[in-house]
CSV table of C-alpha atoms (C1' of nucleotides) in Angstrom, one decimal:
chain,number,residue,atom,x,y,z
A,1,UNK,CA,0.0,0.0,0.0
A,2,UNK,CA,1.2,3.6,-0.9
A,3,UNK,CA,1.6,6.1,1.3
A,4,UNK,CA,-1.0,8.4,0.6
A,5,UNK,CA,-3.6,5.8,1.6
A,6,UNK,CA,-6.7,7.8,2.1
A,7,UNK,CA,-9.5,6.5,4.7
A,8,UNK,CA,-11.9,5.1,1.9
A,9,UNK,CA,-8.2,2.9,0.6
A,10,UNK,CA,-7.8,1.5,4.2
A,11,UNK,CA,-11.8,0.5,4.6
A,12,UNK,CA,-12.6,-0.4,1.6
A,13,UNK,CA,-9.2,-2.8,1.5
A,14,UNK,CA,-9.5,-4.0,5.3
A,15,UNK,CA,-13.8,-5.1,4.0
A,16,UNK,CA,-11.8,-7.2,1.0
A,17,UNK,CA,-10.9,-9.8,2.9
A,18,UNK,CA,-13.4,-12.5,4.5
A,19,UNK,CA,-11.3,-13.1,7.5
A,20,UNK,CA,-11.9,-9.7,8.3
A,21,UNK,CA,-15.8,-9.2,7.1
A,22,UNK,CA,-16.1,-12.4,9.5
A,23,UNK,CA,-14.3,-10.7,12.4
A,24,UNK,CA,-16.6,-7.6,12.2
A,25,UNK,CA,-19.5,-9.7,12.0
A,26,UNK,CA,-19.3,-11.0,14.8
A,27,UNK,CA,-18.1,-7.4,16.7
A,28,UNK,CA,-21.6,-5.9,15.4
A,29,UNK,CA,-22.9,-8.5,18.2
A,30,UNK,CA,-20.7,-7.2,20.6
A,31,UNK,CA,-17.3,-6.6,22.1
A,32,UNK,CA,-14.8,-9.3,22.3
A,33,UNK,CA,-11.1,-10.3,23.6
A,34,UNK,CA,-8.5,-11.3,20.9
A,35,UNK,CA,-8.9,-15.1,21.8
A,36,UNK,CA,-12.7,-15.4,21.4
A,37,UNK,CA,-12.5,-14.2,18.4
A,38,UNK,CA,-9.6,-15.9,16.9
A,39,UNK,CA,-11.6,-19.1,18.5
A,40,UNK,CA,-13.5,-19.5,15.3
A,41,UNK,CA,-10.8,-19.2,12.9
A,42,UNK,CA,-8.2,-21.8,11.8
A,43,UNK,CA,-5.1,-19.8,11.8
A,44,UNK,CA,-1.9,-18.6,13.7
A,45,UNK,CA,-2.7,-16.2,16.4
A,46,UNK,CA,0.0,-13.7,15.2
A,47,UNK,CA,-1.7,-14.0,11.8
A,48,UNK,CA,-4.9,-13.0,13.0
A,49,UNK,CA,-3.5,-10.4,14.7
A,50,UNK,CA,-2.5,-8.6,11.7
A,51,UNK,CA,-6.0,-8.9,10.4
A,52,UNK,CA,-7.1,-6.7,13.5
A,53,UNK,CA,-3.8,-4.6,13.0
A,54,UNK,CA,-5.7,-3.8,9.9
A,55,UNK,CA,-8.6,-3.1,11.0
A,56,UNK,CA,-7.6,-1.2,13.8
A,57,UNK,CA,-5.9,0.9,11.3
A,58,UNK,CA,-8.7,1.5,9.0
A,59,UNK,CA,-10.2,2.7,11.9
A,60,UNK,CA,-13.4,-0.1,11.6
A,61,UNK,CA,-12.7,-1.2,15.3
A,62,UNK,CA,-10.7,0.0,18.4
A,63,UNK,CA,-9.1,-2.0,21.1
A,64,UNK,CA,-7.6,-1.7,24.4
A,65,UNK,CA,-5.8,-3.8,27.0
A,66,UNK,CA,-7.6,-5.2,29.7
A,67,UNK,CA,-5.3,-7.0,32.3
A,68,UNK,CA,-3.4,-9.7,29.3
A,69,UNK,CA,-6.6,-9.7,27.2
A,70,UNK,CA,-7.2,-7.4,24.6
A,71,UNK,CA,-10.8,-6.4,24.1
A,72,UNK,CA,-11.8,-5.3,20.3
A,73,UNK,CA,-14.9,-3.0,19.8
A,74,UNK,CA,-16.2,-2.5,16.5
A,75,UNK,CA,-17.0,1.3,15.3
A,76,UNK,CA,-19.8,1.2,13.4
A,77,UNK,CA,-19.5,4.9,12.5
A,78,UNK,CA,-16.8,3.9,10.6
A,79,UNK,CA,-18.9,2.8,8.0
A,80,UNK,CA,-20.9,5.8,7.2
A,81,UNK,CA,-17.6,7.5,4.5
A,82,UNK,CA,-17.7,4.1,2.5
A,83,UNK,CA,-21.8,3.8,2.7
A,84,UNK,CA,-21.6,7.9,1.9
A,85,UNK,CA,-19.7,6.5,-1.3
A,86,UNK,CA,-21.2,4.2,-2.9
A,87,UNK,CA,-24.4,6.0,-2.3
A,88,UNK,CA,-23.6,9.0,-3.8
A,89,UNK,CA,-21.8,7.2,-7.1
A,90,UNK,CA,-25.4,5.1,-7.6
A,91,UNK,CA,-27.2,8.7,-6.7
A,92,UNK,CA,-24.5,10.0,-9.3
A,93,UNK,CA,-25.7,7.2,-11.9
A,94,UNK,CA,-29.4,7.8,-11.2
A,95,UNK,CA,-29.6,11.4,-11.8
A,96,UNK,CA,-27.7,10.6,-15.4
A,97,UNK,CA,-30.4,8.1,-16.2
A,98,UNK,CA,-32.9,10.9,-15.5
A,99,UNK,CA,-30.7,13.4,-17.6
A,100,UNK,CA,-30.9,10.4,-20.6
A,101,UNK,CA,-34.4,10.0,-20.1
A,102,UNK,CA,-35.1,13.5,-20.7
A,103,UNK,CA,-32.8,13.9,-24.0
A,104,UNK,CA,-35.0,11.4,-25.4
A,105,UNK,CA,-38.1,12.8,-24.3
A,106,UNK,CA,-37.0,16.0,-26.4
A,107,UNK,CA,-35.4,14.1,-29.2
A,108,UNK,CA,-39.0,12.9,-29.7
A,109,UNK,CA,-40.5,16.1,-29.7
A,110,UNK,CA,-38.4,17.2,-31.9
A,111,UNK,CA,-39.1,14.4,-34.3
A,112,UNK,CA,-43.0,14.9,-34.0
A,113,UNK,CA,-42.5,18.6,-35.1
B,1,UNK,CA,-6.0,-13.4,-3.2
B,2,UNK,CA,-7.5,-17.1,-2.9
B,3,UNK,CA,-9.8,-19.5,-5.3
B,4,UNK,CA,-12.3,-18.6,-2.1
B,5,UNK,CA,-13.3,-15.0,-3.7
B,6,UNK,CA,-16.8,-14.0,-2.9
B,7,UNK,CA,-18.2,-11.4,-5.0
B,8,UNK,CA,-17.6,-9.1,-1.3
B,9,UNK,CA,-14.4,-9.8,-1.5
B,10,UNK,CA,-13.6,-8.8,-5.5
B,11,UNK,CA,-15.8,-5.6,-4.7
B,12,UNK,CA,-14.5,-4.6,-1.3
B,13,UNK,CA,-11.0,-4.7,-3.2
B,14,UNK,CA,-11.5,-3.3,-6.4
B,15,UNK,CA,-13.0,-0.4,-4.3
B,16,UNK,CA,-9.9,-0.1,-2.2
B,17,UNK,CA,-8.0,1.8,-4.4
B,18,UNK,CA,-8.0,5.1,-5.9
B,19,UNK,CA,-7.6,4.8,-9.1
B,20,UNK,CA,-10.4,2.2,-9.4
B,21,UNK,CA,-12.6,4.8,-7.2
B,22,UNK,CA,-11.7,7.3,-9.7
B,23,UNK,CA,-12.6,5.4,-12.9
B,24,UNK,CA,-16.2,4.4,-11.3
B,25,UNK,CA,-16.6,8.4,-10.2
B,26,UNK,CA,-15.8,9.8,-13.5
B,27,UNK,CA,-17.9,6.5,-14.9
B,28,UNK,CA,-21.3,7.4,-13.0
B,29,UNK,CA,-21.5,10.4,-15.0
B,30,UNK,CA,-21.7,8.5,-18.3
B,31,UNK,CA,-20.1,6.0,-20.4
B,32,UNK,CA,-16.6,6.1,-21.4
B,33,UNK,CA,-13.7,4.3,-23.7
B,34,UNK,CA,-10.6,3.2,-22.4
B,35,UNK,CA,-8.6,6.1,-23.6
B,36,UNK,CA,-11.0,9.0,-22.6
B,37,UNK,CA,-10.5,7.0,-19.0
B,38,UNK,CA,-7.1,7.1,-18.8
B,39,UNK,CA,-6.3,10.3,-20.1
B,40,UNK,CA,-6.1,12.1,-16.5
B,41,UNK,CA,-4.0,9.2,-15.0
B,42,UNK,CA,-0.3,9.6,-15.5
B,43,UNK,CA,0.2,5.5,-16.3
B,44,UNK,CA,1.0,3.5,-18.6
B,45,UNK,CA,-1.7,2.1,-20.1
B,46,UNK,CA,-1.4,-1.8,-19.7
B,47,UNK,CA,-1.5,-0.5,-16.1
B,48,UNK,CA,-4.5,1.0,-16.4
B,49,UNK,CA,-6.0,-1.9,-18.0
B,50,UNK,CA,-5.4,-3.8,-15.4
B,51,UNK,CA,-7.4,-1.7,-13.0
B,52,UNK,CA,-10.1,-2.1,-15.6
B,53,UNK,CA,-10.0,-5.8,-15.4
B,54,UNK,CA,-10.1,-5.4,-11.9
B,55,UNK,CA,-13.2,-3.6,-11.8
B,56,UNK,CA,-14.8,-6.0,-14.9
B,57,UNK,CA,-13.9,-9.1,-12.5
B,58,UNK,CA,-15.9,-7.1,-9.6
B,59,UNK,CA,-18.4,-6.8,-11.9
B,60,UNK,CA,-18.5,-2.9,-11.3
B,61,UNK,CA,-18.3,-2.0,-14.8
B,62,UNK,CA,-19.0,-4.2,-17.4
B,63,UNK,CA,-17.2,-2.7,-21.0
B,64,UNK,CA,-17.7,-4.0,-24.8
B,65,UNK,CA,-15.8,-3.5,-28.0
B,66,UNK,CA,-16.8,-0.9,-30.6
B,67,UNK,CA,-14.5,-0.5,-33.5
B,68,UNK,CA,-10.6,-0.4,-32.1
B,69,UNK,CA,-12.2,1.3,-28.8
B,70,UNK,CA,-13.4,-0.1,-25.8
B,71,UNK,CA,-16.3,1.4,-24.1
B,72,UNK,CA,-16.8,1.0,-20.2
B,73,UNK,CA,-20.0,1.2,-18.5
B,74,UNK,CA,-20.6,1.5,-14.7
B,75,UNK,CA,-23.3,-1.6,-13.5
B,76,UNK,CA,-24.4,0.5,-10.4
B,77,UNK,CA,-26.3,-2.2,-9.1
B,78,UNK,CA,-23.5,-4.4,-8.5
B,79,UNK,CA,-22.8,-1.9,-5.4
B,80,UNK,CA,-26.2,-3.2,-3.6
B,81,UNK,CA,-24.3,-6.2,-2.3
B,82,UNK,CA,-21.7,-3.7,-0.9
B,83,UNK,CA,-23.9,-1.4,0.4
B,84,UNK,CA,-26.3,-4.0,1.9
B,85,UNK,CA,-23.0,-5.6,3.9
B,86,UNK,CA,-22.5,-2.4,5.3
B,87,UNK,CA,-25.9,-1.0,6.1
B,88,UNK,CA,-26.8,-5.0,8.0
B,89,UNK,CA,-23.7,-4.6,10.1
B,90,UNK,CA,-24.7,-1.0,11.4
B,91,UNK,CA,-28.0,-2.0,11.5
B,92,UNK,CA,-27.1,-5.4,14.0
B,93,UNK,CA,-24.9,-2.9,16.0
B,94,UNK,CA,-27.7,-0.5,16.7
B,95,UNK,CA,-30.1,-3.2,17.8
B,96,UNK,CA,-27.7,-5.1,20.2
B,97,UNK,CA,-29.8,-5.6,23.3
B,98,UNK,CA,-26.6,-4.6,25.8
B,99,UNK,CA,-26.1,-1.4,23.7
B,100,UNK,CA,-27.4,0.6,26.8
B,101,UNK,CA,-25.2,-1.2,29.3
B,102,UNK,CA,-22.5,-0.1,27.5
B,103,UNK,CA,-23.7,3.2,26.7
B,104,UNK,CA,-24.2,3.7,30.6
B,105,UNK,CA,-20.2,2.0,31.4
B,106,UNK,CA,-19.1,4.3,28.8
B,107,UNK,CA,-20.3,7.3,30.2
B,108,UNK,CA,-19.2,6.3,34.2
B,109,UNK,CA,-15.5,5.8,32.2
B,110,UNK,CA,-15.7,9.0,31.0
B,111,UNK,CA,-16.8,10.7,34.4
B,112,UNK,CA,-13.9,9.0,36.1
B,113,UNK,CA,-10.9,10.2,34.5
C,1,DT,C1',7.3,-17.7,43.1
C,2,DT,C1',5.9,-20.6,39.7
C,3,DG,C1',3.2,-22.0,36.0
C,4,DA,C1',-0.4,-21.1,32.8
C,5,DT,C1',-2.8,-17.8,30.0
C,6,DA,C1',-3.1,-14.2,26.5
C,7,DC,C1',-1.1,-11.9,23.7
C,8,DT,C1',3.3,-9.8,21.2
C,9,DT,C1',7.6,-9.5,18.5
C,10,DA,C1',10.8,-11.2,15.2
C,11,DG,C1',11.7,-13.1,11.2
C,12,DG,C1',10.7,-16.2,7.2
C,13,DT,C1',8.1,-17.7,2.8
C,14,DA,C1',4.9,-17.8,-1.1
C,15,DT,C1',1.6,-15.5,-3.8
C,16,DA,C1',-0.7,-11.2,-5.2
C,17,DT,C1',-0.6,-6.6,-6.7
C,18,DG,C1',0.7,-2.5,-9.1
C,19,DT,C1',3.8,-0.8,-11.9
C,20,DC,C1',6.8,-0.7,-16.1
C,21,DT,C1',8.8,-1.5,-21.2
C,22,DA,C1',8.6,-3.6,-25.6
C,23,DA,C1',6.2,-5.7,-29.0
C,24,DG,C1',2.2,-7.3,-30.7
C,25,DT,C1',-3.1,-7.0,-33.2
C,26,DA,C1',-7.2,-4.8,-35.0
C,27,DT,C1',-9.5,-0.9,-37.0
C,28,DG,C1',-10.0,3.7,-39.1
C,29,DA,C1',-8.4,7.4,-42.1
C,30,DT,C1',-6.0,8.8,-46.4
D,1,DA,C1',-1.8,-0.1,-49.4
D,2,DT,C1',0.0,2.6,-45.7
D,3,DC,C1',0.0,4.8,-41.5
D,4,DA,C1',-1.9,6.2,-37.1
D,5,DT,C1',-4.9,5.0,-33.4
D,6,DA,C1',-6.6,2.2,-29.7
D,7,DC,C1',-6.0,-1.2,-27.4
D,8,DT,C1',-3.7,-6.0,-26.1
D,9,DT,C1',-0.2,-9.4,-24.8
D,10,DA,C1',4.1,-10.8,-22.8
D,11,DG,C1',7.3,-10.5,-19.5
D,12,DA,C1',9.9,-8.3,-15.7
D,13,DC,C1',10.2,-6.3,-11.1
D,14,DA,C1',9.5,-4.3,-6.5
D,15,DT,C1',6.5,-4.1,-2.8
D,16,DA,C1',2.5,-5.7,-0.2
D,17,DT,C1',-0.2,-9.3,1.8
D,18,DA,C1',-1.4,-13.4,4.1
D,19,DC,C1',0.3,-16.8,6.1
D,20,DC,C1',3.8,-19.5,9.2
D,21,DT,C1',7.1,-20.9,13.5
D,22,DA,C1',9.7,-19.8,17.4
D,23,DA,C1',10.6,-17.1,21.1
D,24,DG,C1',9.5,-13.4,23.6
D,25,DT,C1',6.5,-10.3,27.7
D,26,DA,C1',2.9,-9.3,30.9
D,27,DT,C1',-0.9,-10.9,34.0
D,28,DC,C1',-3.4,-13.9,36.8
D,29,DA,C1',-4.0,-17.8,39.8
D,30,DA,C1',-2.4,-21.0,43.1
DNA sequence: TTGATACTTAGGTATATGTCTAAGTATGAT
DNA sequence: ATCATACTTAGACATATACCTAAGTATCAA
């Protein structure tokens, strides 16, 4: 990754991954420690790790220590720039339809004159 | 990436980079060939193409030959998977049951620094 | 204080990704 | 027919990503 990642680079890339989608599907239920999490997943614990690394960074969860267990939180705010996105591209998309619409709409009247 | 792709996963990161988020912006207002596309970014162009097949593979765009020019379309449905992802996770995180407990433990935190 | 638990750090490997140059092919214009 | 245009293919390369094992460190429990 370059290093003018924006905030829409590091989200959408950390959501690529089903490891992670998993991860944060199961934080939308609630807050949990490092191990119960990695519980359900067949893979090295340092591995893992850099899957919440990730999303730590793309700021889709936050964590803190809690005696030797780390407890992971999920910040669903985080979602709203990439749902902003793709909402506004299809919004984007929608209102050229309209646009298309209309130039026919005159193309015909034209025609009919 | 693995033989395990899920259309989330192609979309989630295909939308992770810029340039892709560029070509589907500039793409939402209308139609466009391969050239027009890559005209305002300073790559070569099998590079670019690449990001194009990227995009084609997360069926974001879809594109078809006409004469020696290419002509890419955005498929703005193919975000609704995306966006749905998204909007379910929020939507499980806003109707977790302890959500007040921790709203409440949050707030006593807070009070007690 | 000793051992178990829960990460954490260090370092390694294989594959994927994003870029390039050079050399094609197909089509349009003269 | 010839030349320019618009991709397209092939191959190289550096960095990033996703995984691993081995060996830490910090807490907790007895």
């Amino acid at each position: 990754m370059s290093k003018y990642d924006s905030g829409l680079d590091l989200c959408f890339s950390a959501l690529g991954d089903p490891t992670r989608r998993k991860i944060l599907e199961r934080l939308a239920r609630g807050e949990a420690t490092v191990s119960e999490l990695a519980a359900t997943h067949d893979m090295a614990l340092p591995s893992f790790m850099e899957h919440l690394k990730k999303l730590e960074a793309a700021k889709l969860i936050t964590s803190k220590k809690q005696g030797r267990s780390r407890i992971c939180t999920l910040s669903p705010t985080a979602f709203t720039p990439a749902r902003d996105w793709l909402s506004e591209q299809s919004t984007i998309w929608e209102g050229r339809l309209d646009r298309f619409d209309d130039y026919i709409q005159t193309l015909m009247e034209e025609r009919s004159k």
